[in-house]
């Protein structure tokens, strides 16, 4: 087996083992409650993959997991553990909603959608830069900082929303303009939209960035050996942030 094939096998093997362990742990809990694991997993499969609507809703729910998974994977390739993706997602979503609701109704979709996505990425990235800077310049561990920032982000967004932005007596912002809404993929009436396609595109771009670009090589070098990367002229602190 080639080196690439061996790596792929190990990745597939690791995922398969993780799934089996998760199912085994879930089966124990199901048995504790006096139910049949086979029946429960059967209902789970039928309701999620048994029809087009279920498939669409499952893919919709998986979309934010793809994005947050990529945020964890990027940091991990640089030798860091980003446990703050929940807070970054929350802040990014809040910023996206604010931008989408602030745009004039006449804004074209070709401008509204990229602008909302850009603002969302900048907001989430700004939050992620805080533990990055603390790690780079003070040595404080990013796991603790990102975990704590999740709670801070949640409280801050709720406070700001209730005080300034949320619709009175609700927990959501004003509606975004129609041009900033991503079109539906039209799968059996499900809410699945083009955000799922965007997530898959980002996964592909992530691979190209990490494995085929100079900047990606620098991040991987920092993850493998910060000292060697620094000796090679890579700005380690910048890479960490």
PDB file of N, CA and C in Angstrom, residues 20 79 98-99 118 134 151 163 217 236:
ATOM      1  N   UNK A  20     -18.152   3.286  15.978  1.00  0.00           N
ATOM      2  CA  UNK A  20     -18.527   2.061  16.700  1.00  0.00           C
ATOM      3  C   UNK A  20     -18.515   2.278  18.204  1.00  0.00           C
ATOM      4  N   UNK A  79      -1.171  22.826  15.264  1.00  0.00           N
ATOM      5  CA  UNK A  79      -0.760  22.418  16.602  1.00  0.00           C
ATOM      6  C   UNK A  79      -1.573  23.024  17.727  1.00  0.00           C
ATOM      7  N   UNK A  98     -27.092  40.812  11.770  1.00  0.00           N
ATOM      8  CA  UNK A  98     -27.122  42.270  11.869  1.00  0.00           C
ATOM      9  C   UNK A  98     -26.862  42.918  10.508  1.00  0.00           C
ATOM     10  N   UNK A  99     -25.877  42.404   9.789  1.00  0.00           N
ATOM     11  CA  UNK A  99     -25.584  42.950   8.466  1.00  0.00           C
ATOM     12  C   UNK A  99     -26.745  42.711   7.519  1.00  0.00           C
ATOM     13  N   UNK A 118     -18.851  37.808   4.623  1.00  0.00           N
ATOM     14  CA  UNK A 118     -17.585  38.445   4.988  1.00  0.00           C
ATOM     15  C   UNK A 118     -17.633  38.991   6.412  1.00  0.00           C
ATOM     16  N   UNK A 134      -3.336  35.550  22.966  1.00  0.00           N
ATOM     17  CA  UNK A 134      -2.949  35.215  24.341  1.00  0.00           C
ATOM     18  C   UNK A 134      -1.959  34.050  24.352  1.00  0.00           C
ATOM     19  N   UNK A 151     -18.617  30.974  26.710  1.00  0.00           N
ATOM     20  CA  UNK A 151     -19.611  31.495  27.647  1.00  0.00           C
ATOM     21  C   UNK A 151     -19.690  33.022  27.564  1.00  0.00           C
ATOM     22  N   UNK A 163     -30.566  44.283  24.484  1.00  0.00           N
ATOM     23  CA  UNK A 163     -30.456  45.709  24.786  1.00  0.00           C
ATOM     24  C   UNK A 163     -30.551  46.587  23.551  1.00  0.00           C
ATOM     25  N   UNK A 217       1.444  25.489   4.238  1.00  0.00           N
ATOM     26  CA  UNK A 217       2.676  24.793   4.625  1.00  0.00           C
ATOM     27  C   UNK A 217       3.265  25.407   5.890  1.00  0.00           C
ATOM     28  N   UNK A 236       6.089  32.523  13.813  1.00  0.00           N
ATOM     29  CA  UNK A 236       5.300  31.568  14.585  1.00  0.00           C
ATOM     30  C   UNK A 236       4.139  32.247  15.288  1.00  0.00           C
TER      31      UNK A 236
END
